[in-house]
Coordinates of N, CA and C and ligand atoms in Angstrom, one line a residue:
M1372 N 16.0 -129.5 -92.6 CA 17.0 -129.3 -92.1 C 17.8 -131.0 -92.0
S1373 N 16.9 -131.5 -91.3 CA 17.7 -132.1 -91.1 C 17.6 -133.8 -92.0
E1374 N 16.6 -133.4 -93.2 CA 16.2 -134.3 -94.5 C 17.9 -133.7 -95.4
L1375 N 18.4 -132.3 -95.3 CA 19.1 -132.3 -95.7 C 20.4 -132.7 -95.8
L1376 N 20.3 -132.5 -94.2 CA 21.9 -133.4 -93.6 C 21.7 -134.9 -94.1
T1377 N 20.5 -135.7 -94.1 CA 20.9 -137.1 -94.6 C 21.0 -137.2 -95.7
H1378 N 20.3 -136.1 -96.4 CA 20.8 -136.5 -98.0 C 22.1 -135.9 -98.0
S1379 N 22.9 -135.2 -97.9 CA 24.5 -134.5 -97.7 C 25.4 -136.1 -97.2
I1380 N 24.9 -137.0 -96.6 CA 25.7 -138.4 -96.0 C 25.3 -139.1 -96.7
I1381 N 24.2 -139.0 -97.3 CA 23.6 -140.0 -98.9 C 24.6 -140.3 -99.8
D1382 N 24.7 -138.8 -100.4 CA 25.2 -138.4 -101.5 C 26.9 -138.7 -101.4
A1383 N 27.4 -138.4 -100.0 CA 28.8 -138.2 -99.7 C 29.0 -139.9 -100.1
G1384 N 28.3 -140.1 -99.3 CA 28.6 -142.0 -99.5 C 28.5 -142.6 -100.9
R1385 N 27.8 -142.2 -102.1 CA 27.6 -142.6 -103.2 C 28.8 -142.3 -104.0
W1386 N 29.4 -141.2 -103.9 CA 31.0 -140.4 -103.8 C 31.5 -140.9 -103.5
I1387 N 32.6 -141.4 -102.5 CA 33.4 -142.1 -101.8 C 33.7 -143.4 -102.4
D1388 N 32.1 -144.2 -102.9 CA 32.2 -145.6 -103.1 C 32.4 -145.5 -104.6
A1389 N 32.4 -144.1 -104.6 CA 32.6 -144.3 -106.4 C 34.1 -143.8 -106.7
Q1390 N 34.6 -143.4 -105.7 CA 36.0 -143.0 -105.6 C 36.6 -145.1 -105.2
G1391 N 36.0 -146.0 -104.7 CA 36.8 -146.7 -104.0 C 37.3 -146.7 -102.9
W1392 N 36.9 -146.2 -102.2 CA 37.4 -145.6 -100.6 C 36.9 -146.2 -99.6
C1393 N 35.6 -147.1 -100.1 CA 35.1 -147.7 -98.9 C 34.4 -149.0 -99.0
P1394 N 35.1 -150.0 -99.3 CA 34.8 -151.2 -100.3 C 33.9 -152.2 -98.9
A1395 N 33.4 -153.1 -99.3 CA 33.1 -154.2 -98.8 C 32.1 -153.9 -97.5
T1396 N 31.5 -152.8 -97.2 CA 30.2 -152.1 -96.4 C 31.6 -151.4 -95.2
G1397 N 32.9 -150.9 -95.6 CA 33.4 -150.6 -94.5 C 33.2 -149.2 -94.8
G1398 N 33.9 -148.2 -93.7 CA 33.5 -147.2 -93.5 C 32.8 -146.6 -92.8
N1399 N 32.5 -145.4 -92.6 CA 31.4 -144.2 -92.2 C 31.0 -142.9 -92.2
F1400 N 30.0 -142.8 -91.8 CA 30.0 -141.3 -92.2 C 29.1 -140.7 -91.0
S1401 N 28.8 -139.0 -91.0 CA 28.0 -138.3 -89.9 C 27.5 -136.8 -90.0
A1402 N 26.6 -136.6 -90.0 CA 26.9 -135.3 -89.7 C 26.5 -134.5 -88.3
R1403 N 26.7 -133.6 -87.9 CA 26.1 -133.0 -87.0 C 24.7 -132.5 -87.1
I1404 N 23.9 -132.7 -85.8 CA 22.5 -132.6 -86.0 C 22.1 -130.8 -85.0
D1405 N 23.2 -130.9 -84.3 CA 23.0 -130.0 -82.6 C 24.1 -129.7 -82.1
S1406 N 23.7 -129.3 -80.8 CA 25.2 -129.6 -80.2 C 25.1 -130.9 -78.6
S1407 N 24.3 -131.6 -79.4 CA 24.4 -132.8 -78.5 C 23.9 -134.2 -79.3
T1408 N 24.1 -134.4 -80.8 CA 23.7 -135.0 -81.4 C 23.9 -135.2 -82.9
A1409 N 23.9 -136.2 -83.6 CA 24.6 -136.7 -84.9 C 23.8 -137.6 -85.4
W1410 N 23.6 -137.8 -86.9 CA 23.3 -138.8 -88.1 C 24.7 -139.8 -88.0
V1411 N 24.7 -140.9 -88.1 CA 25.7 -141.7 -88.0 C 25.3 -143.0 -89.3
T1412 N 25.9 -143.8 -89.8 CA 25.0 -144.3 -90.5 C 25.3 -145.7 -89.9
A1413 N 25.0 -146.6 -90.5 CA 24.5 -147.9 -89.2 C 25.7 -148.7 -90.2
S1414 N 25.6 -150.1 -88.9 CA 26.3 -151.0 -89.3 C 26.0 -151.7 -90.6
G1415 N 27.1 -152.2 -91.7 CA 27.2 -153.4 -92.3 C 26.1 -152.9 -93.4
R1416 N 26.0 -151.6 -93.8 CA 25.5 -151.2 -94.8 C 26.6 -150.8 -96.0
H1417 N 26.1 -151.2 -96.9 CA 27.0 -150.6 -98.3 C 27.2 -148.9 -98.6
K1418 N 27.9 -148.9 -98.3 CA 27.9 -147.2 -98.2 C 27.9 -146.2 -99.5
G1419 N 27.8 -147.2 -100.6 CA 27.0 -146.7 -101.8 C 25.7 -146.7 -102.1
A1420 N 25.3 -147.4 -101.2 CA 23.8 -147.6 -102.0 C 22.7 -147.4 -100.3
L1421 N 23.4 -146.2 -99.5 CA 22.4 -145.8 -98.4 C 21.3 -145.5 -98.5
T1422 N 20.2 -145.1 -97.8 CA 19.0 -144.6 -97.7 C 18.9 -144.2 -96.7
P1423 N 17.5 -143.1 -96.4 CA 17.8 -142.5 -94.6 C 17.2 -143.9 -93.9
D1424 N 17.0 -144.9 -94.3 CA 16.6 -145.8 -93.3 C 17.8 -146.6 -92.9
D1425 N 19.1 -146.2 -93.2 CA 20.6 -146.2 -93.2 C 21.3 -145.8 -91.7
L1426 N 20.6 -144.1 -91.9 CA 20.7 -143.6 -90.3 C 20.2 -143.6 -89.3
I1427 N 20.8 -143.3 -88.3 CA 20.5 -143.7 -87.1 C 21.1 -142.2 -86.2
K1428 N 19.9 -141.5 -85.5 CA 20.2 -140.5 -84.3 C 21.6 -141.0 -83.7
V1429 N 22.5 -140.1 -83.3 CA 23.0 -140.7 -81.7 C 23.2 -139.5 -80.9
D1430 N 23.6 -139.6 -79.7 CA 24.2 -138.4 -79.1 C 25.7 -139.1 -78.6
F1431 N 26.6 -138.3 -78.0 CA 27.7 -137.9 -78.1 C 28.2 -138.7 -77.4
D1432 N 27.4 -139.9 -76.6 CA 27.9 -140.6 -76.2 C 28.1 -142.1 -77.0
G1433 N 27.4 -141.8 -78.3 CA 27.4 -142.6 -79.0 C 25.6 -143.8 -78.6
Q1434 N 25.2 -143.3 -77.7 CA 24.2 -143.7 -77.6 C 22.7 -143.7 -78.7
V1435 N 21.7 -144.9 -79.2 CA 20.9 -144.6 -80.1 C 19.8 -143.7 -79.7
I1436 N 19.3 -143.0 -80.6 CA 18.2 -142.5 -80.0 C 16.5 -142.9 -80.7
D1437 N 16.0 -143.6 -80.5 CA 14.8 -143.8 -81.6 C 15.0 -144.7 -82.3
S1438 N 15.7 -145.3 -82.4 CA 16.4 -146.5 -83.5 C 16.4 -147.9 -82.7
A1439 N 15.9 -148.5 -83.8 CA 16.5 -150.0 -83.5 C 17.5 -151.1 -83.8
L1440 N 18.0 -150.0 -85.4 CA 19.4 -150.0 -86.0 C 20.4 -150.5 -84.9
T1441 N 21.7 -150.8 -85.6 CA 23.1 -150.3 -84.4 C 23.6 -149.5 -85.3
P1442 N 24.2 -148.7 -84.3 CA 25.1 -148.1 -85.0 C 26.7 -148.4 -85.8
S1443 N 27.2 -147.9 -86.8 CA 28.6 -148.4 -87.1 C 29.6 -148.7 -85.4
A1444 N 30.1 -149.6 -85.4 CA 31.0 -150.2 -84.4 C 32.4 -148.7 -84.3
E1445 N 32.3 -148.0 -85.3 CA 33.5 -146.5 -85.0 C 32.4 -145.5 -84.6
T1446 N 31.1 -146.1 -84.4 CA 30.3 -144.4 -84.1 C 30.8 -143.3 -82.6
L1447 N 31.9 -144.0 -81.8 CA 32.4 -143.4 -80.7 C 33.3 -142.5 -81.4
L1448 N 34.2 -143.0 -82.4 CA 35.4 -142.1 -82.7 C 34.5 -140.6 -83.5
H1449 N 33.1 -140.7 -84.3 CA 32.7 -139.6 -84.8 C 32.4 -138.3 -83.8
T1450 N 31.4 -139.6 -82.8 CA 30.6 -138.8 -81.7 C 32.0 -138.3 -80.3
A1451 N 33.4 -139.0 -80.8 CA 34.1 -138.0 -79.7 C 34.8 -136.8 -80.7
L1452 N 34.8 -136.5 -81.7 CA 35.0 -135.3 -83.1 C 34.2 -134.5 -82.1
Y1453 N 32.6 -134.6 -82.4 CA 32.0 -133.6 -82.4 C 32.0 -133.3 -80.7
A1454 N 32.1 -134.0 -79.8 CA 32.2 -133.3 -78.3 C 33.9 -132.6 -78.5
L1455 N 35.0 -133.2 -79.3 CA 36.1 -132.2 -79.0 C 35.7 -130.9 -79.7
D1456 N 35.2 -130.5 -80.9 CA 35.9 -129.3 -81.4 C 34.2 -128.9 -81.8
D1457 N 33.5 -128.2 -81.6 CA 32.2 -127.5 -82.2 C 32.2 -127.4 -83.2
N1458 N 33.5 -126.9 -83.4 CA 33.5 -126.4 -85.2 C 33.4 -127.8 -86.3
I1459 N 33.1 -128.7 -85.7 CA 33.4 -129.9 -86.7 C 31.9 -130.4 -86.9
G1460 N 31.3 -130.2 -88.3 CA 29.5 -130.6 -89.1 C 29.7 -131.8 -89.2
A1461 N 30.7 -132.6 -90.3 CA 30.7 -134.0 -90.6 C 32.0 -134.6 -90.2
V1462 N 31.8 -135.5 -90.8 CA 32.9 -136.6 -90.8 C 32.9 -137.6 -91.5
L1463 N 34.1 -137.9 -92.1 CA 33.8 -139.0 -92.7 C 35.3 -140.2 -92.7
H1464 N 34.4 -141.2 -92.9 CA 35.6 -142.2 -92.4 C 35.6 -143.6 -93.7
T1465 N 37.1 -143.2 -94.2 CA 37.4 -144.3 -95.2 C 38.7 -145.5 -94.7
H1466 N 38.3 -146.7 -95.9 CA 39.2 -147.6 -96.0 C 39.5 -147.7 -97.3
S1467 N 40.2 -146.9 -97.5 CA 41.0 -147.2 -98.8 C 42.8 -147.3 -99.2
V1468 N 42.7 -148.4 -100.1 CA 44.0 -148.8 -99.7 C 45.0 -147.9 -99.5
T1469 N 45.2 -146.4 -100.1 CA 46.2 -146.0 -100.0 C 46.5 -145.1 -98.7
S1470 N 45.6 -145.0 -97.7 CA 45.4 -144.5 -96.6 C 45.9 -146.3 -95.5
T1471 N 45.5 -147.2 -95.7 CA 46.0 -148.1 -95.2 C 47.4 -148.6 -95.4
V1472 N 47.5 -148.4 -96.8 CA 48.9 -148.8 -96.9 C 50.1 -147.7 -96.6
L1473 N 49.6 -146.6 -96.6 CA 50.8 -145.5 -96.6 C 50.6 -145.9 -94.4
S1474 N 49.7 -145.3 -93.8 CA 49.7 -145.8 -92.4 C 50.2 -146.8 -92.1
R1475 N 50.8 -147.9 -92.9 CA 52.1 -149.3 -92.4 C 53.4 -148.3 -92.9
M1476 N 53.4 -147.7 -93.6 CA 54.3 -147.7 -94.5 C 55.6 -146.9 -93.3
V1477 N 54.8 -145.9 -92.5 CA 55.2 -144.8 -91.7 C 55.2 -145.8 -90.4
A1478 N 56.5 -145.5 -89.7 CA 56.5 -146.3 -88.4 C 56.2 -144.8 -87.7
A1479 N 56.4 -143.6 -87.4 CA 55.9 -142.3 -86.7 C 54.7 -142.0 -86.0
D1480 N 54.5 -141.6 -85.4 CA 52.8 -141.5 -84.7 C 52.4 -140.3 -85.6
Y1481 N 52.9 -139.7 -86.7 CA 52.7 -138.8 -87.7 C 53.3 -138.9 -88.7
L1482 N 52.9 -138.8 -89.7 CA 52.9 -139.1 -91.5 C 53.0 -137.0 -91.8
T1483 N 54.3 -136.7 -92.2 CA 54.8 -135.2 -92.3 C 54.7 -135.2 -93.4
L1484 N 53.9 -133.9 -94.3 CA 53.5 -133.6 -95.8 C 54.3 -132.8 -95.9
S1485 N 55.1 -132.0 -96.9 CA 55.3 -130.7 -97.1 C 55.5 -130.8 -99.0
G1486 N 55.7 -129.5 -99.7 CA 55.9 -129.2 -100.8 C 55.2 -129.7 -101.6
Y1487 N 53.4 -129.6 -101.5 CA 52.7 -129.8 -102.3 C 51.6 -129.2 -102.7
E1488 N 51.5 -128.6 -103.7 CA 50.6 -127.7 -104.0 C 49.1 -127.9 -103.5
M1489 N 48.6 -129.6 -103.3 CA 47.5 -129.7 -102.8 C 47.0 -129.8 -101.5
Q1490 N 48.4 -129.5 -100.2 CA 48.2 -128.9 -99.3 C 47.1 -127.9 -99.1
K1491 N 46.8 -126.4 -100.2 CA 46.1 -125.6 -100.2 C 44.2 -126.3 -100.2
S1492 N 44.6 -127.7 -100.6 CA 42.5 -127.7 -100.7 C 42.3 -128.5 -98.5
L1493 N 43.5 -128.0 -98.1 CA 43.3 -128.3 -96.2 C 43.0 -127.0 -95.9
S1494 N 41.9 -126.8 -95.1 CA 41.6 -125.2 -94.4 C 42.9 -124.8 -93.9
G1495 N 43.2 -123.8 -93.9 CA 43.5 -122.6 -93.6 C 45.7 -122.3 -93.9
N1496 N 45.8 -123.4 -94.8 CA 46.9 -123.7 -95.8 C 47.0 -122.6 -97.1
H1497 N 48.0 -121.8 -97.2 CA 48.1 -121.0 -98.5 C 49.0 -121.3 -99.0
T1498 N 50.0 -122.2 -98.8 CA 51.1 -122.7 -99.0 C 51.5 -123.9 -99.2
H1499 N 52.4 -124.4 -100.4 CA 52.9 -125.9 -100.7 C 54.3 -125.8 -99.3
N1500 N 54.8 -125.1 -98.8 CA 55.9 -124.6 -98.2 C 55.9 -125.3 -96.6
E1501 N 54.6 -125.2 -96.0 CA 54.3 -125.5 -95.3 C 54.4 -126.9 -94.6
Q1502 N 54.8 -127.4 -93.4 CA 54.8 -128.7 -92.5 C 53.9 -129.3 -92.4
I1503 N 53.3 -130.0 -93.0 CA 51.9 -130.6 -92.3 C 52.0 -132.2 -91.6
G1504 N 51.4 -132.1 -90.2 CA 51.6 -133.3 -89.5 C 50.1 -134.0 -89.4
I1505 N 49.9 -135.1 -90.1 CA 49.0 -135.9 -89.7 C 49.1 -137.3 -88.8
R1506 N 48.4 -136.9 -87.8 CA 48.7 -137.9 -86.9 C 47.9 -139.5 -86.9
I1507 N 48.5 -140.7 -86.9 CA 48.5 -141.9 -87.1 C 48.8 -142.5 -85.8
L1508 N 47.1 -143.2 -85.4 CA 46.6 -144.0 -84.0 C 46.8 -145.1 -84.8
E1509 N 47.6 -146.2 -83.5 CA 47.4 -147.3 -83.4 C 46.1 -147.6 -83.5
N1510 N 45.7 -148.6 -84.3 CA 44.6 -149.6 -84.4 C 44.2 -150.3 -83.9
T1511 N 43.2 -150.6 -82.7 CA 42.9 -152.1 -82.0 C 40.9 -152.0 -82.3
Q1512 N 40.7 -152.6 -81.3 CA 39.2 -153.2 -82.4 C 38.2 -152.8 -81.1
D1513 N 39.0 -152.1 -80.3 CA 38.5 -151.3 -78.6 C 38.8 -150.1 -79.1
M1514 N 37.1 -149.7 -79.6 CA 36.7 -148.7 -80.2 C 36.6 -147.4 -78.8
R1515 N 36.5 -147.8 -77.9 CA 37.0 -146.9 -76.3 C 38.1 -146.3 -76.5
A1516 N 38.9 -147.7 -76.6 CA 40.1 -147.5 -76.4 C 40.6 -146.7 -77.6
L1517 N 40.1 -146.5 -78.4 CA 40.5 -145.6 -80.0 C 40.4 -144.2 -79.8
A1518 N 38.7 -144.1 -79.3 CA 38.1 -143.3 -78.9 C 39.2 -142.1 -77.4
Q1519 N 39.7 -143.1 -76.6 CA 40.6 -142.3 -75.7 C 41.9 -142.0 -76.3
Q1520 N 42.7 -142.9 -77.1 CA 43.6 -142.3 -78.1 C 43.7 -141.1 -78.8
L1521 N 42.7 -140.8 -79.2 CA 42.0 -139.6 -79.9 C 41.6 -138.1 -79.1
T1522 N 41.1 -138.5 -78.0 CA 41.0 -137.6 -76.8 C 42.4 -137.4 -76.3
S1523 N 43.2 -138.2 -75.6 CA 44.4 -137.6 -75.0 C 45.1 -137.0 -75.9
T1524 N 45.6 -137.3 -77.4 CA 46.4 -137.0 -77.9 C 46.0 -135.0 -78.5
W1525 N 44.5 -135.2 -79.0 CA 43.6 -133.8 -78.9 C 44.2 -132.9 -77.6
A1526 N 44.3 -133.2 -76.6 CA 44.5 -132.8 -75.6 C 45.5 -131.7 -75.6
R1527 N 46.6 -132.9 -75.9 CA 48.1 -132.3 -75.9 C 48.3 -131.2 -77.6
T1528 N 48.0 -131.9 -78.5 CA 47.7 -130.8 -79.7 C 46.3 -131.2 -80.0
P1529 N 45.6 -130.0 -80.7 CA 44.3 -130.5 -81.3 C 44.5 -130.6 -82.6
L1530 N 43.4 -131.6 -83.3 CA 44.0 -132.0 -84.5 C 43.5 -131.5 -85.2
Q1531 N 43.8 -130.9 -86.9 CA 43.2 -130.4 -88.0 C 42.9 -131.5 -88.9
W1532 N 41.9 -131.3 -89.5 CA 41.5 -132.1 -90.8 C 41.5 -133.5 -90.7
G1533 N 42.3 -134.3 -90.1 CA 41.9 -136.0 -90.0 C 43.1 -136.5 -89.6
F1534 N 42.9 -137.6 -89.2 CA 43.9 -138.6 -88.8 C 43.9 -139.6 -89.5
L1535 N 45.0 -140.9 -89.1 CA 45.2 -142.1 -89.6 C 44.9 -142.8 -88.7
V1536 N 44.8 -143.9 -89.0 CA 44.7 -145.4 -88.3 C 45.4 -146.5 -88.8
R1537 N 46.3 -146.5 -88.3 CA 47.0 -147.8 -88.7 C 46.6 -149.1 -89.4
G1538 N 47.0 -149.0 -90.6 CA 46.5 -150.5 -91.6 C 44.7 -150.4 -91.3
H1539 N 44.2 -149.2 -91.5 CA 42.9 -149.3 -91.4 C 42.7 -148.3 -92.0
G1540 N 42.5 -146.9 -92.1 CA 41.8 -146.0 -92.6 C 42.2 -144.5 -92.6
L1541 N 41.3 -144.3 -92.9 CA 41.2 -142.1 -92.4 C 40.2 -141.9 -91.8
Y1542 N 40.3 -140.9 -90.8 CA 38.9 -140.1 -90.5 C 39.4 -138.3 -91.2
A1543 N 38.5 -137.9 -91.6 CA 38.4 -136.4 -92.3 C 37.1 -135.8 -92.0
W1544 N 37.6 -134.5 -91.6 CA 36.3 -133.7 -91.0 C 36.4 -132.7 -92.1
G1545 N 35.2 -131.7 -91.2 CA 34.9 -130.3 -91.8 C 33.7 -129.4 -91.4
R1546 N 34.0 -128.2 -91.2 CA 32.5 -127.6 -90.5 C 31.4 -127.9 -91.3
D1547 N 31.2 -128.4 -92.7 CA 30.3 -128.9 -93.3 C 30.6 -130.3 -94.0
M1548 N 29.4 -130.8 -94.5 CA 29.7 -131.5 -95.6 C 30.9 -131.7 -96.5
K1549 N 30.4 -130.3 -97.2 CA 31.3 -129.8 -98.1 C 32.5 -129.9 -97.4
E1550 N 33.3 -129.2 -96.7 CA 34.5 -128.7 -96.7 C 35.8 -130.5 -96.2
A1551 N 34.4 -131.6 -95.5 CA 34.7 -133.1 -95.0 C 35.0 -133.3 -96.3
R1552 N 34.2 -132.8 -97.4 CA 34.3 -133.9 -98.8 C 36.0 -133.2 -99.6
R1553 N 35.8 -132.7 -99.1 CA 37.3 -131.7 -100.0 C 38.3 -132.1 -98.9
H1554 N 38.0 -132.0 -97.5 CA 39.4 -132.5 -96.9 C 39.3 -133.6 -97.0
I1555 N 38.8 -135.0 -97.7 CA 39.0 -136.2 -97.4 C 39.6 -136.3 -99.2
E1556 N 39.3 -135.5 -100.0 CA 39.7 -135.8 -101.2 C 40.9 -135.1 -101.0
G1557 N 41.5 -134.0 -100.5 CA 42.5 -133.3 -100.6 C 43.8 -134.5 -99.7
L1558 N 43.6 -134.9 -98.9 CA 44.2 -136.4 -97.9 C 44.1 -137.2 -99.0
E1559 N 43.2 -137.6 -99.4 CA 43.2 -138.9 -100.2 C 44.6 -139.0 -101.1
F1560 N 44.3 -137.6 -101.9 CA 45.4 -137.1 -103.0 C 47.1 -137.0 -103.0
L1561 N 46.9 -136.4 -101.5 CA 48.4 -136.5 -101.4 C 49.1 -137.7 -100.1
F1562 N 48.0 -138.4 -100.0 CA 48.8 -139.7 -99.4 C 49.4 -140.4 -100.9
A1563 N 48.2 -140.6 -101.9 CA 48.5 -141.3 -102.7 C 50.1 -140.7 -103.4
C1564 N 50.1 -139.3 -103.2 CA 51.4 -138.9 -103.8 C 52.8 -139.4 -102.7
E1565 N 52.6 -139.2 -101.7 CA 53.5 -139.6 -100.7 C 53.7 -141.0 -101.0
R1566 N 52.9 -141.8 -100.7 CA 53.2 -143.6 -101.4 C 53.9 -143.3 -102.6
E1567 N 53.7 -142.8 -103.7 CA 54.1 -143.4 -105.0 C 56.0 -142.6 -104.7
M1568 N 55.9 -141.2 -103.8 CA 57.5 -141.2 -103.7 C 58.2 -142.1 -102.8
M1569 N 57.7 -142.5 -101.5 CA 58.3 -143.6 -100.9 C 58.7 -144.3 -101.8
L1570 N 57.9 -145.1 -102.1 CA 58.5 -146.2 -103.7 C 58.7 -146.4 -104.5
L1571 N 59.0 -144.5 -104.6 CA 60.0 -144.2 -106.3 C 61.7 -144.0 -105.3
K1572 N 61.5 -144.1 -104.0 CA 62.8 -143.6 -103.0 C 63.4 -144.7 -102.9
K1573 N 62.6 -146.1 -103.2 CA 63.4 -147.6 -102.4 C 63.8 -147.8 -103.4
Ligands
ZN2316 ZN1 37.3 -148.4 -90.0

């Protein structure tokens, strides 16, 4: 089971790298093991060429279990998500050009999407007519502060599918790795459409 989980992260890394969404060792990925631990990617590894040795077991406080490796600085965001929602089984964080640019083009706390057929790639959406809000958190190098922003936002309104960090990238999740991959692919597609629409309107 654990081997399946670690391979699901390695496969996701290869796929995400092929999309160009995690350049220069950016991004990080994780998969829930049980109610208190998860596998996360080690810091500084190229995400397109991960091996089982690049994965670290952590608890939901971000503390490393049985490893000399350093986890990604953003591990706390992953573990905060697992602690916030028992249904989250996998989290993918990318640094794509589209997420980085679009999150800087929108000044508001939420990016609003509507009218796109591809909204149906996000669980629970059955029509293009719904309005979908994707939260944009402010970027900081203080990961505890960013995790706190996420937790206090969630306490007001639980988030679905993913959130953006301004000028930084996208976090997306799912019940399992398969759903997390669908969500990140769907969101990246929707963001690319929205960026193009905004540029055309200028
Ligand atoms: Zn990042």
